XYZ file of C-alpha atoms in Angstrom:
148
model
C -39.826 -33.076 -57.192
C -36.075 -33.940 -57.065
C -35.227 -35.507 -60.070
C -31.676 -37.117 -59.323
C -31.001 -38.626 -55.839
C -27.447 -40.367 -54.984
C -26.637 -42.242 -52.026
C -24.899 -40.268 -49.239
C -21.563 -41.100 -48.722
C -20.164 -44.509 -50.510
C -22.411 -46.966 -52.169
C -21.990 -50.425 -51.612
C -24.997 -51.872 -54.044
C -24.625 -51.942 -57.910
C -26.350 -48.508 -58.182
C -25.026 -44.951 -56.790
C -28.689 -43.777 -57.206
C -31.236 -42.643 -59.790
C -31.859 -40.104 -62.399
C -35.512 -39.278 -63.574
C -35.222 -37.437 -66.696
C -37.942 -35.033 -67.938
C -37.448 -37.006 -71.727
C -36.014 -39.039 -73.919
C -33.506 -36.568 -75.672
C -30.447 -37.051 -73.903
C -29.010 -33.743 -75.695
C -31.252 -31.884 -73.628
C -31.163 -33.847 -70.571
C -27.834 -34.793 -70.005
C -26.591 -30.735 -68.960
C -29.304 -30.978 -66.248
C -28.178 -33.870 -64.889
C -24.517 -32.748 -64.871
C -25.524 -29.262 -63.563
C -26.626 -30.675 -60.498
C -23.945 -32.639 -59.465
C -21.577 -31.181 -56.925
C -18.663 -29.340 -58.697
C -16.251 -30.961 -56.329
C -16.948 -34.461 -57.707
C -14.976 -33.002 -61.267
C -15.959 -32.488 -64.582
C -18.085 -35.149 -66.183
C -15.866 -36.286 -69.209
C -17.662 -39.450 -70.301
C -21.471 -41.054 -69.875
C -22.338 -44.259 -70.676
C -25.684 -45.408 -71.905
C -27.881 -48.340 -73.328
C -28.816 -48.003 -76.939
C -32.341 -49.544 -75.934
C -33.124 -46.774 -73.640
C -31.285 -44.104 -76.005
C -31.634 -45.102 -79.565
C -30.677 -41.554 -80.926
C -28.150 -40.510 -78.543
C -25.318 -38.331 -79.907
C -21.568 -39.280 -79.646
C -20.962 -35.874 -77.666
C -23.534 -33.487 -75.572
C -22.358 -30.041 -75.056
C -22.684 -29.476 -71.238
C -21.424 -25.558 -70.082
C -17.931 -25.006 -70.462
C -16.880 -28.829 -71.814
C -18.029 -31.605 -74.296
C -19.047 -34.977 -72.787
C -18.268 -37.901 -74.770
C -21.508 -40.430 -74.829
C -20.937 -44.419 -75.309
C -23.467 -46.461 -76.584
C -23.697 -50.058 -74.987
C -25.941 -52.584 -75.644
C -25.118 -54.014 -72.571
C -28.015 -55.538 -70.666
C -26.414 -54.002 -67.590
C -26.881 -50.690 -68.915
C -30.521 -51.100 -70.204
C -31.799 -48.776 -67.822
C -28.776 -46.933 -66.305
C -26.268 -44.362 -66.864
C -22.430 -44.424 -66.110
C -21.609 -41.068 -65.291
C -17.668 -40.709 -65.321
C -15.738 -37.603 -64.091
C -12.370 -38.114 -64.897
C -9.922 -39.553 -62.297
C -12.102 -38.388 -59.633
C -15.152 -40.570 -59.296
C -18.015 -42.723 -61.344
C -21.451 -43.005 -60.544
C -23.835 -45.769 -61.970
C -27.505 -44.371 -62.123
C -30.649 -45.930 -62.404
C -32.517 -44.071 -65.110
C -36.295 -44.146 -64.461
C -38.345 -43.752 -67.794
C -39.611 -40.102 -68.388
C -43.315 -41.126 -68.528
C -42.932 -42.978 -65.034
C -45.579 -42.024 -63.034
C -44.688 -39.735 -60.070
C -45.193 -42.247 -57.198
C -43.192 -45.221 -58.931
C -40.172 -42.520 -59.999
C -40.324 -41.165 -56.242
C -40.037 -44.868 -54.799
C -37.061 -45.524 -57.449
C -35.125 -42.494 -56.652
C -35.442 -43.421 -52.814
C -34.578 -46.686 -53.301
C -31.587 -46.532 -55.744
C -30.128 -43.909 -53.911
C -30.090 -46.337 -50.530
C -26.662 -47.450 -49.968
C -27.773 -51.030 -49.089
C -29.767 -51.531 -52.546
C -28.239 -54.813 -53.787
C -30.291 -54.726 -57.013
C -29.298 -53.907 -60.543
C -31.004 -50.815 -62.676
C -32.725 -53.500 -64.547
C -33.980 -55.435 -61.541
C -34.834 -52.333 -59.542
C -36.840 -50.934 -62.358
C -38.397 -54.447 -63.206
C -39.790 -54.615 -59.657
C -41.083 -51.042 -59.306
C -43.077 -51.917 -63.017
C -44.886 -54.896 -61.612
C -45.750 -53.487 -58.397
C -43.284 -54.836 -56.017
C -40.909 -52.576 -53.680
C -38.079 -54.834 -53.850
C -37.593 -55.326 -50.473
C -39.505 -58.659 -50.297
C -37.701 -59.805 -53.341
C -34.201 -58.620 -51.734
C -34.688 -60.772 -49.000
C -36.172 -63.953 -50.714
C -33.012 -63.940 -52.696
C -30.744 -63.825 -49.320
C -30.618 -59.742 -48.223
C -28.291 -58.640 -46.180
C -27.908 -61.472 -43.910
C -28.020 -61.930 -40.021
C -27.193 -58.159 -38.419
């Protein structure tokens, strides 16, 4: 079961994909996330995470060959997200799926967050999934993509 899914090509929404860590210990999970990213994306230099999801996150995490700076934020937008910075090469905003989320819900979230047309933020996407909605109906009721 994949634990990371990124949008193919360029994202046009607030998310660039989703990550489903196995546990809530960032120092254990972050090296695996970094290792699964395409090396041509550059070296991950910093991540920003919400204190609500990662209250015990260290200020630095060792990854193979380098140190990653961890920035903690109280921003509601970062509550269920991680921003991964690769220096000047790129940045990804990923939905963080709680480790204890059931496989079916996690699979739907991985797919939905990696959809390049996804209009929903990480907190909104997760709230819809946990309430049993797929997000598509909510998206359409909130304006959707408009006429095609």
